[in-house]
C-alpha cells in the first residue's frame, strides 16, 4: 500500500489544557470549519473531556486519550485503564509520548505493555517514538528509533499492526518551533517503515500510518505531508486554537 491508499490523519494533542466548556466550544466551532476535509481528524484530550466531547462529535472527529495504565484494573491510585477509556468513548490513546518518557520515567517495556493492553481492549494506540537532540547529533537517530520500535512493539501480533498508528516525534522539535525539515522527517519515516516491515512483514510496513509531530503549523504542514512516507501530523501547541487547527486540517484545500 502506498501513500495514496493510506488515509491522511490530522491529530491534535491538547496535553493538559481546556475545561469541558472550552472543549465543547472548540469542537462546535471546528466541525463546520472542516466539513469539506478528507482527512481523518483525531483529538487527544484530557481524561475529563473524553465523554462530553465524544458524545458531542459522534463519529466526525475521533476522540481519544493521551495515556493509560498497562493493567486491566487494580489498586493503582490515580491511574486509568484501557477499558475505562473505551467505556467513555475514547477510540484511541497516545502512548509513549516523549513528555511521558521524560517527565514520568516511562520505559519502552512499560509502553509495550500498554500497547498490548490497548490493542486487546480495542483502543487504537498511537505509539510515539523519537530521538533527542543529543542522540541526533551523535548520529544515533536510527539506532534509537530501531530500539524504541523493537521494544515498544515486542510480541505484538503481526495481524495487530494494522490497528495501530505510529508517530515520529523528534524530541528536539516538540514545543520548540524547530520543525524537522521535510527531508529529515521523510528519512526517519522511511526508516521506521522499513523496521516495521522487518518486524511484521511488508503488508504491515506498507499499511502503517506514520504521523510526524513537532512544531507543526499551518505554514509547514503541507510540505511535510507531501513526503511519501508521511501520512499526517500530530499537533500539540497549534491544536489548541480552533482557527489554527482548522487551517492544518484543511491544509490541502488551498
Ligand atoms: P508541538 O507538540 O506541536 O507543540 O511541538 C507536539 C506533540 O507534543 O505531540
PDB file of C-alpha atoms and ligand atoms in Angstrom:
ATOM      1  CA  UNK A   1       0.000   0.000   0.000  1.00  0.00           C
ATOM      2  CA  UNK A   2       1.400   3.403  -0.884  1.00  0.00           C
ATOM      3  CA  UNK A   3       0.625   6.851   0.466  1.00  0.00           C
ATOM      4  CA  UNK A   4      -2.359   7.305  -1.841  1.00  0.00           C
ATOM      5  CA  UNK A   5      -4.077   4.406  -0.130  1.00  0.00           C
ATOM      6  CA  UNK A   6      -3.304   5.378   3.420  1.00  0.00           C
ATOM      7  CA  UNK A   7      -5.681   7.962   4.923  1.00  0.00           C
ATOM      8  CA  UNK A   8      -4.341  11.394   5.881  1.00  0.00           C
ATOM      9  CA  UNK A   9      -4.664  11.741   9.643  1.00  0.00           C
ATOM     10  CA  UNK A  10      -4.513  15.098  11.417  1.00  0.00           C
ATOM     11  CA  UNK A  11      -4.303  14.529  15.164  1.00  0.00           C
ATOM     12  CA  UNK A  12      -4.361  17.184  17.869  1.00  0.00           C
ATOM     13  CA  UNK A  13      -2.837  16.618  21.287  1.00  0.00           C
ATOM     14  CA  UNK A  14      -4.307  19.041  23.810  1.00  0.00           C
ATOM     15  CA  UNK A  15      -1.971  17.920  26.616  1.00  0.00           C
ATOM     16  CA  UNK A  16      -3.165  19.378  29.967  1.00  0.00           C
ATOM     17  CA  UNK A  17      -5.281  22.194  28.539  1.00  0.00           C
ATOM     18  CA  UNK A  18      -9.003  23.062  28.398  1.00  0.00           C
ATOM     19  CA  UNK A  19     -12.075  22.647  30.571  1.00  0.00           C
ATOM     20  CA  UNK A  20     -15.186  20.811  29.362  1.00  0.00           C
ATOM     21  CA  UNK A  21     -16.794  24.116  28.385  1.00  0.00           C
ATOM     22  CA  UNK A  22     -13.746  25.242  26.411  1.00  0.00           C
ATOM     23  CA  UNK A  23     -13.502  21.845  24.710  1.00  0.00           C
ATOM     24  CA  UNK A  24     -17.172  21.900  23.677  1.00  0.00           C
ATOM     25  CA  UNK A  25     -16.911  25.432  22.269  1.00  0.00           C
ATOM     26  CA  UNK A  26     -13.828  24.322  20.294  1.00  0.00           C
ATOM     27  CA  UNK A  27     -15.409  21.273  18.644  1.00  0.00           C
ATOM     28  CA  UNK A  28     -18.672  23.075  17.876  1.00  0.00           C
ATOM     29  CA  UNK A  29     -16.690  25.767  16.070  1.00  0.00           C
ATOM     30  CA  UNK A  30     -14.363  23.273  14.410  1.00  0.00           C
ATOM     31  CA  UNK A  31     -16.950  20.934  12.878  1.00  0.00           C
ATOM     32  CA  UNK A  32     -18.363  23.361  10.278  1.00  0.00           C
ATOM     33  CA  UNK A  33     -14.869  24.660   9.506  1.00  0.00           C
ATOM     34  CA  UNK A  34     -13.588  21.209   8.481  1.00  0.00           C
ATOM     35  CA  UNK A  35     -16.697  19.820   6.800  1.00  0.00           C
ATOM     36  CA  UNK A  36     -15.034  19.630   3.372  1.00  0.00           C
ATOM     37  CA  UNK A  37     -11.840  17.984   4.562  1.00  0.00           C
ATOM     38  CA  UNK A  38     -10.981  14.436   3.515  1.00  0.00           C
ATOM     39  CA  UNK A  39      -8.575  13.992   6.392  1.00  0.00           C
ATOM     40  CA  UNK A  40      -9.372  11.900   9.424  1.00  0.00           C
ATOM     41  CA  UNK A  41      -9.339  14.213  12.432  1.00  0.00           C
ATOM     42  CA  UNK A  42      -8.279  12.920  15.829  1.00  0.00           C
ATOM     43  CA  UNK A  43      -8.238  14.840  19.124  1.00  0.00           C
ATOM     44  CA  UNK A  44      -6.362  13.501  22.156  1.00  0.00           C
ATOM     45  CA  UNK A  45      -7.920  15.318  25.087  1.00  0.00           C
ATOM     46  CA  UNK A  46      -7.581  15.241  28.893  1.00  0.00           C
ATOM     47  CA  UNK A  47      -9.471  12.344  30.517  1.00  0.00           C
ATOM     48  CA  UNK A  48     -12.150  14.705  31.855  1.00  0.00           C
ATOM     49  CA  UNK A  49     -13.119  15.848  28.359  1.00  0.00           C
ATOM     50  CA  UNK A  50     -13.358  12.468  26.635  1.00  0.00           C
ATOM     51  CA  UNK A  51     -17.003  11.683  27.310  1.00  0.00           C
ATOM     52  CA  UNK A  52     -18.529  15.129  26.757  1.00  0.00           C
ATOM     53  CA  UNK A  53     -16.604  15.556  23.507  1.00  0.00           C
ATOM     54  CA  UNK A  54     -17.173  12.015  22.229  1.00  0.00           C
ATOM     55  CA  UNK A  55     -20.925  12.420  22.881  1.00  0.00           C
ATOM     56  CA  UNK A  56     -20.967  15.744  21.044  1.00  0.00           C
ATOM     57  CA  UNK A  57     -18.928  14.996  17.914  1.00  0.00           C
ATOM     58  CA  UNK A  58     -20.355  11.498  17.324  1.00  0.00           C
ATOM     59  CA  UNK A  59     -18.091   9.953  14.692  1.00  0.00           C
ATOM     60  CA  UNK A  60     -16.970  13.074  12.815  1.00  0.00           C
ATOM     61  CA  UNK A  61     -13.909  13.604  14.989  1.00  0.00           C
ATOM     62  CA  UNK A  62     -12.135  10.687  16.629  1.00  0.00           C
ATOM     63  CA  UNK A  63     -11.754  11.419  20.328  1.00  0.00           C
ATOM     64  CA  UNK A  64      -9.035   9.718  22.358  1.00  0.00           C
ATOM     65  CA  UNK A  65      -6.782   9.876  25.401  1.00  0.00           C
ATOM     66  CA  UNK A  66      -3.152  10.806  25.970  1.00  0.00           C
ATOM     67  CA  UNK A  67      -2.171   7.998  28.317  1.00  0.00           C
ATOM     68  CA  UNK A  68      -3.432   4.953  30.208  1.00  0.00           C
ATOM     69  CA  UNK A  69      -2.160   2.306  32.612  1.00  0.00           C
ATOM     70  CA  UNK A  70      -0.961  -1.111  31.484  1.00  0.00           C
ATOM     71  CA  UNK A  71      -3.069  -3.116  33.969  1.00  0.00           C
ATOM     72  CA  UNK A  72      -6.686  -4.141  33.411  1.00  0.00           C
ATOM     73  CA  UNK A  73      -7.688  -2.870  36.854  1.00  0.00           C
ATOM     74  CA  UNK A  74      -6.297  -2.816  40.375  1.00  0.00           C
ATOM     75  CA  UNK A  75      -5.005  -0.765  43.283  1.00  0.00           C
ATOM     76  CA  UNK A  76      -3.254   1.895  41.188  1.00  0.00           C
ATOM     77  CA  UNK A  77      -4.351   5.183  42.686  1.00  0.00           C
ATOM     78  CA  UNK A  78      -4.831   7.873  40.070  1.00  0.00           C
ATOM     79  CA  UNK A  79      -4.493   5.575  37.048  1.00  0.00           C
ATOM     80  CA  UNK A  80      -6.963   4.857  34.247  1.00  0.00           C
ATOM     81  CA  UNK A  81      -7.338   1.524  32.413  1.00  0.00           C
ATOM     82  CA  UNK A  82      -7.906   0.887  28.696  1.00  0.00           C
ATOM     83  CA  UNK A  83     -11.419  -0.490  29.252  1.00  0.00           C
ATOM     84  CA  UNK A  84     -12.321   2.682  31.138  1.00  0.00           C
ATOM     85  CA  UNK A  85     -11.187   4.764  28.186  1.00  0.00           C
ATOM     86  CA  UNK A  86     -13.321   2.669  25.888  1.00  0.00           C
ATOM     87  CA  UNK A  87     -16.211   2.982  28.310  1.00  0.00           C
ATOM     88  CA  UNK A  88     -16.243   6.792  27.991  1.00  0.00           C
ATOM     89  CA  UNK A  89     -15.942   6.744  24.198  1.00  0.00           C
ATOM     90  CA  UNK A  90     -12.190   7.026  23.591  1.00  0.00           C
ATOM     91  CA  UNK A  91     -11.282   5.331  20.308  1.00  0.00           C
ATOM     92  CA  UNK A  92      -7.529   5.798  20.509  1.00  0.00           C
ATOM     93  CA  UNK A  93      -4.792   6.551  23.002  1.00  0.00           C
ATOM     94  CA  UNK A  94      -1.396   8.227  22.615  1.00  0.00           C
ATOM     95  CA  UNK A  95       1.278   6.002  24.155  1.00  0.00           C
ATOM     96  CA  UNK A  96       4.948   6.724  24.771  1.00  0.00           C
ATOM     97  CA  UNK A  97       4.810  10.485  24.212  1.00  0.00           C
ATOM     98  CA  UNK A  98       8.223  11.980  24.986  1.00  0.00           C
ATOM     99  CA  UNK A  99       6.736  14.025  27.835  1.00  0.00           C
ATOM    100  CA  UNK A 100       5.587  10.772  29.461  1.00  0.00           C
ATOM    101  CA  UNK A 101       9.011   9.231  28.915  1.00  0.00           C
ATOM    102  CA  UNK A 102      10.947  12.267  30.170  1.00  0.00           C
ATOM    103  CA  UNK A 103       8.743  13.624  32.982  1.00  0.00           C
ATOM    104  CA  UNK A 104       7.198  10.381  34.222  1.00  0.00           C
ATOM    105  CA  UNK A 105      10.011   7.920  33.556  1.00  0.00           C
ATOM    106  CA  UNK A 106       8.122   5.683  31.149  1.00  0.00           C
ATOM    107  CA  UNK A 107      10.271   2.940  29.627  1.00  0.00           C
ATOM    108  CA  UNK A 108       9.899   1.082  26.332  1.00  0.00           C
ATOM    109  CA  UNK A 109       8.962  -2.021  28.303  1.00  0.00           C
ATOM    110  CA  UNK A 110       6.136  -0.247  30.149  1.00  0.00           C
ATOM    111  CA  UNK A 111       4.940   1.318  26.894  1.00  0.00           C
ATOM    112  CA  UNK A 112       4.999  -2.122  25.263  1.00  0.00           C
ATOM    113  CA  UNK A 113       2.652  -3.479  27.938  1.00  0.00           C
ATOM    114  CA  UNK A 114       0.314  -0.540  27.386  1.00  0.00           C
ATOM    115  CA  UNK A 115       0.337  -1.030  23.590  1.00  0.00           C
ATOM    116  CA  UNK A 116      -0.719  -4.657  24.014  1.00  0.00           C
ATOM    117  CA  UNK A 117      -3.371  -3.763  26.597  1.00  0.00           C
ATOM    118  CA  UNK A 118      -4.832  -1.021  24.403  1.00  0.00           C
ATOM    119  CA  UNK A 119      -4.971  -3.382  21.418  1.00  0.00           C
ATOM    120  CA  UNK A 120      -6.732  -6.094  23.383  1.00  0.00           C
ATOM    121  CA  UNK A 121      -9.235  -3.557  24.733  1.00  0.00           C
ATOM    122  CA  UNK A 122      -9.986  -2.304  21.210  1.00  0.00           C
ATOM    123  CA  UNK A 123      -8.479   1.154  21.724  1.00  0.00           C
ATOM    124  CA  UNK A 124      -6.178   2.167  18.860  1.00  0.00           C
ATOM    125  CA  UNK A 125      -2.666   3.070  20.042  1.00  0.00           C
ATOM    126  CA  UNK A 126      -0.761   5.997  18.566  1.00  0.00           C
ATOM    127  CA  UNK A 127       2.752   4.961  19.525  1.00  0.00           C
ATOM    128  CA  UNK A 128       5.192   7.889  19.773  1.00  0.00           C
ATOM    129  CA  UNK A 129       8.907   7.487  19.207  1.00  0.00           C
ATOM    130  CA  UNK A 130      11.721   9.938  18.519  1.00  0.00           C
ATOM    131  CA  UNK A 131      15.323  10.820  19.251  1.00  0.00           C
ATOM    132  CA  UNK A 132      16.687  13.620  21.436  1.00  0.00           C
ATOM    133  CA  UNK A 133      18.883  16.374  20.050  1.00  0.00           C
ATOM    134  CA  UNK A 134      21.977  14.786  21.557  1.00  0.00           C
ATOM    135  CA  UNK A 135      21.164  11.404  20.022  1.00  0.00           C
ATOM    136  CA  UNK A 136      20.745  13.044  16.595  1.00  0.00           C
ATOM    137  CA  UNK A 137      23.996  14.987  16.974  1.00  0.00           C
ATOM    138  CA  UNK A 138      25.787  11.761  17.858  1.00  0.00           C
ATOM    139  CA  UNK A 139      24.428  10.086  14.723  1.00  0.00           C
ATOM    140  CA  UNK A 140      22.283   7.667  16.734  1.00  0.00           C
ATOM    141  CA  UNK A 141      18.849   8.542  15.341  1.00  0.00           C
ATOM    142  CA  UNK A 142      18.282   5.254  13.513  1.00  0.00           C
ATOM    143  CA  UNK A 143      19.632   3.177  16.363  1.00  0.00           C
ATOM    144  CA  UNK A 144      17.281   4.913  18.834  1.00  0.00           C
ATOM    145  CA  UNK A 145      14.255   4.558  16.549  1.00  0.00           C
ATOM    146  CA  UNK A 146      15.002   0.886  15.931  1.00  0.00           C
ATOM    147  CA  UNK A 147      15.315   0.186  19.663  1.00  0.00           C
ATOM    148  CA  UNK A 148      12.129   2.075  20.517  1.00  0.00           C
ATOM    149  CA  UNK A 149      10.170   0.291  17.789  1.00  0.00           C
ATOM    150  CA  UNK A 150      11.522  -3.150  18.614  1.00  0.00           C
ATOM    151  CA  UNK A 151      10.990  -2.831  22.354  1.00  0.00           C
ATOM    152  CA  UNK A 152       7.654  -0.985  22.281  1.00  0.00           C
ATOM    153  CA  UNK A 153       6.241  -3.480  19.769  1.00  0.00           C
ATOM    154  CA  UNK A 154       7.730  -6.667  21.228  1.00  0.00           C
ATOM    155  CA  UNK A 155       5.352  -9.627  20.932  1.00  0.00           C
ATOM    156  CA  UNK A 156       2.614  -7.570  19.277  1.00  0.00           C
ATOM    157  CA  UNK A 157       0.973  -9.952  16.807  1.00  0.00           C
ATOM    158  CA  UNK A 158       1.640  -9.207  13.140  1.00  0.00           C
ATOM    159  CA  UNK A 159      -2.090  -9.020  12.445  1.00  0.00           C
ATOM    160  CA  UNK A 160      -2.463  -6.301  15.088  1.00  0.00           C
ATOM    161  CA  UNK A 161      -0.099  -3.850  13.391  1.00  0.00           C
ATOM    162  CA  UNK A 162      -2.865  -2.618  11.102  1.00  0.00           C
ATOM    163  CA  UNK A 163      -4.802  -1.443  14.140  1.00  0.00           C
ATOM    164  CA  UNK A 164      -2.018   0.927  15.218  1.00  0.00           C
ATOM    165  CA  UNK A 165      -0.661   4.317  14.223  1.00  0.00           C
ATOM    166  CA  UNK A 166       2.941   5.399  14.638  1.00  0.00           C
ATOM    167  CA  UNK A 167       4.060   8.971  15.374  1.00  0.00           C
ATOM    168  CA  UNK A 168       7.634  10.035  14.750  1.00  0.00           C
ATOM    169  CA  UNK A 169       8.240  12.977  17.064  1.00  0.00           C
ATOM    170  CA  UNK A 170      11.851  14.141  17.331  1.00  0.00           C
ATOM    171  CA  UNK A 171      12.151  15.373  20.919  1.00  0.00           C
ATOM    172  CA  UNK A 172      14.100  18.476  19.817  1.00  0.00           C
ATOM    173  CA  UNK A 173      11.159  19.585  17.655  1.00  0.00           C
ATOM    174  CA  UNK A 174       8.410  19.296  20.286  1.00  0.00           C
ATOM    175  CA  UNK A 175       7.218  22.686  21.522  1.00  0.00           C
ATOM    176  CA  UNK A 176      10.391  24.364  20.267  1.00  0.00           C
ATOM    177  CA  UNK A 177       9.341  25.974  16.963  1.00  0.00           C
ATOM    178  CA  UNK A 178      12.163  23.946  15.395  1.00  0.00           C
ATOM    179  CA  UNK A 179      10.288  21.761  12.963  1.00  0.00           C
ATOM    180  CA  UNK A 180      12.180  18.952  11.218  1.00  0.00           C
ATOM    181  CA  UNK A 181      12.785  19.649   7.547  1.00  0.00           C
ATOM    182  CA  UNK A 182      10.601  17.571   5.227  1.00  0.00           C
ATOM    183  CA  UNK A 183      13.760  15.666   4.212  1.00  0.00           C
ATOM    184  CA  UNK A 184      14.740  14.894   7.835  1.00  0.00           C
ATOM    185  CA  UNK A 185      11.214  13.745   8.595  1.00  0.00           C
ATOM    186  CA  UNK A 186      10.929  11.668   5.411  1.00  0.00           C
ATOM    187  CA  UNK A 187      14.234   9.951   6.098  1.00  0.00           C
ATOM    188  CA  UNK A 188      13.131   8.971   9.606  1.00  0.00           C
ATOM    189  CA  UNK A 189       9.691   7.858   8.409  1.00  0.00           C
ATOM    190  CA  UNK A 190      11.133   5.700   5.645  1.00  0.00           C
ATOM    191  CA  UNK A 191      13.451   4.105   8.161  1.00  0.00           C
ATOM    192  CA  UNK A 192      10.597   3.425  10.626  1.00  0.00           C
ATOM    193  CA  UNK A 193       8.524   1.864   7.849  1.00  0.00           C
ATOM    194  CA  UNK A 194      11.474  -0.366   6.970  1.00  0.00           C
ATOM    195  CA  UNK A 195      11.788  -1.504  10.607  1.00  0.00           C
ATOM    196  CA  UNK A 196       8.046  -2.254  10.717  1.00  0.00           C
ATOM    197  CA  UNK A 197       8.470  -4.365   7.575  1.00  0.00           C
ATOM    198  CA  UNK A 198      11.252  -6.286   9.284  1.00  0.00           C
ATOM    199  CA  UNK A 199       9.173  -6.772  12.440  1.00  0.00           C
ATOM    200  CA  UNK A 200       5.839  -7.675  10.918  1.00  0.00           C
ATOM    201  CA  UNK A 201       6.157  -8.052   7.144  1.00  0.00           C
ATOM    202  CA  UNK A 202       5.683  -5.881   4.053  1.00  0.00           C
ATOM    203  CA  UNK A 203       1.939  -5.564   4.431  1.00  0.00           C
ATOM    204  CA  UNK A 204       2.279  -4.151   7.946  1.00  0.00           C
ATOM    205  CA  UNK A 205       5.056  -1.777   6.869  1.00  0.00           C
ATOM    206  CA  UNK A 206       3.234  -0.522   3.810  1.00  0.00           C
ATOM    207  CA  UNK A 207      -0.091  -0.175   5.601  1.00  0.00           C
ATOM    208  CA  UNK A 208       1.159   1.606   8.724  1.00  0.00           C
ATOM    209  CA  UNK A 209       0.128   5.255   9.031  1.00  0.00           C
ATOM    210  CA  UNK A 210       3.120   7.218  10.266  1.00  0.00           C
ATOM    211  CA  UNK A 211       2.468  10.745  11.556  1.00  0.00           C
ATOM    212  CA  UNK A 212       5.070  13.438  12.089  1.00  0.00           C
ATOM    213  CA  UNK A 213       4.939  15.535  15.287  1.00  0.00           C
ATOM    214  CA  UNK A 214       6.973  18.506  16.489  1.00  0.00           C
ATOM    215  CA  UNK A 215       6.205  22.204  15.886  1.00  0.00           C
ATOM    216  CA  UNK A 216       3.678  21.535  13.119  1.00  0.00           C
ATOM    217  CA  UNK A 217       1.974  24.766  11.998  1.00  0.00           C
ATOM    218  CA  UNK A 218      -0.372  25.770   9.142  1.00  0.00           C
ATOM    219  CA  UNK A 219       2.719  27.105   7.344  1.00  0.00           C
ATOM    220  CA  UNK A 220       4.694  23.843   7.331  1.00  0.00           C
ATOM    221  CA  UNK A 221       2.072  21.068   7.269  1.00  0.00           C
ATOM    222  CA  UNK A 222       1.702  20.950   3.506  1.00  0.00           C
ATOM    223  CA  UNK A 223       5.323  20.299   2.628  1.00  0.00           C
ATOM    224  CA  UNK A 224       5.610  17.712   5.399  1.00  0.00           C
ATOM    225  CA  UNK A 225       2.570  15.707   4.334  1.00  0.00           C
ATOM    226  CA  UNK A 226       3.774  15.868   0.730  1.00  0.00           C
ATOM    227  CA  UNK A 227       6.599  13.482   1.612  1.00  0.00           C
ATOM    228  CA  UNK A 228       5.841   9.906   0.512  1.00  0.00           C
ATOM    229  CA  UNK A 229       6.174   8.244   3.921  1.00  0.00           C
ATOM    230  CA  UNK A 230       4.341  10.936   5.925  1.00  0.00           C
ATOM    231  CA  UNK A 231       0.671  10.141   6.420  1.00  0.00           C
ATOM    232  CA  UNK A 232      -0.330  13.047   8.606  1.00  0.00           C
ATOM    233  CA  UNK A 233       0.685  15.025  11.652  1.00  0.00           C
ATOM    234  CA  UNK A 234       0.385  15.031  15.428  1.00  0.00           C
ATOM    235  CA  UNK A 235      -0.060  18.625  16.550  1.00  0.00           C
ATOM    236  CA  UNK A 236       0.478  19.941  20.076  1.00  0.00           C
ATOM    237  CA  UNK A 237       0.511  23.719  20.607  1.00  0.00           C
ATOM    238  CA  UNK A 238      -1.135  24.578  17.292  1.00  0.00           C
ATOM    239  CA  UNK A 239      -4.104  22.287  18.036  1.00  0.00           C
ATOM    240  CA  UNK A 240      -5.308  24.471  20.923  1.00  0.00           C
ATOM    241  CA  UNK A 241      -6.574  27.317  18.764  1.00  0.00           C
ATOM    242  CA  UNK A 242      -9.521  26.457  16.539  1.00  0.00           C
ATOM    243  CA  UNK A 243      -8.547  28.777  13.665  1.00  0.00           C
ATOM    244  CA  UNK A 244      -5.016  27.430  13.559  1.00  0.00           C
ATOM    245  CA  UNK A 245      -6.032  23.793  13.909  1.00  0.00           C
ATOM    246  CA  UNK A 246      -8.711  24.099  11.211  1.00  0.00           C
ATOM    247  CA  UNK A 247      -6.068  25.517   8.837  1.00  0.00           C
ATOM    248  CA  UNK A 248      -3.910  22.471   9.496  1.00  0.00           C
ATOM    249  CA  UNK A 249      -6.845  20.108   8.896  1.00  0.00           C
ATOM    250  CA  UNK A 250      -7.704  21.958   5.662  1.00  0.00           C
ATOM    251  CA  UNK A 251      -4.077  22.146   4.522  1.00  0.00           C
ATOM    252  CA  UNK A 252      -4.765  20.606   1.126  1.00  0.00           C
ATOM    253  CA  UNK A 253      -7.727  22.784   0.218  1.00  0.00           C
ATOM    254  CA  UNK A 254      -5.939  25.919  -0.884  1.00  0.00           C
TER     255      UNK A 254
HETATM  256  P1  LIG B   1       4.067  20.646  19.387  1.00  0.00           P
HETATM  257  O1  LIG B   1       3.854  19.265  20.174  1.00  0.00           O
HETATM  258  O2  LIG B   1       3.229  20.582  18.154  1.00  0.00           O
HETATM  259  O3  LIG B   1       3.612  21.706  20.359  1.00  0.00           O
HETATM  260  O4  LIG B   1       5.518  20.753  19.066  1.00  0.00           O
HETATM  261  C1  LIG B   1       3.755  18.038  19.504  1.00  0.00           C
HETATM  262  C2  LIG B   1       3.441  16.933  20.480  1.00  0.00           C
HETATM  263  O5  LIG B   1       3.830  17.035  21.650  1.00  0.00           O
HETATM  264  O6  LIG B   1       2.795  15.930  20.102  1.00  0.00           O
END
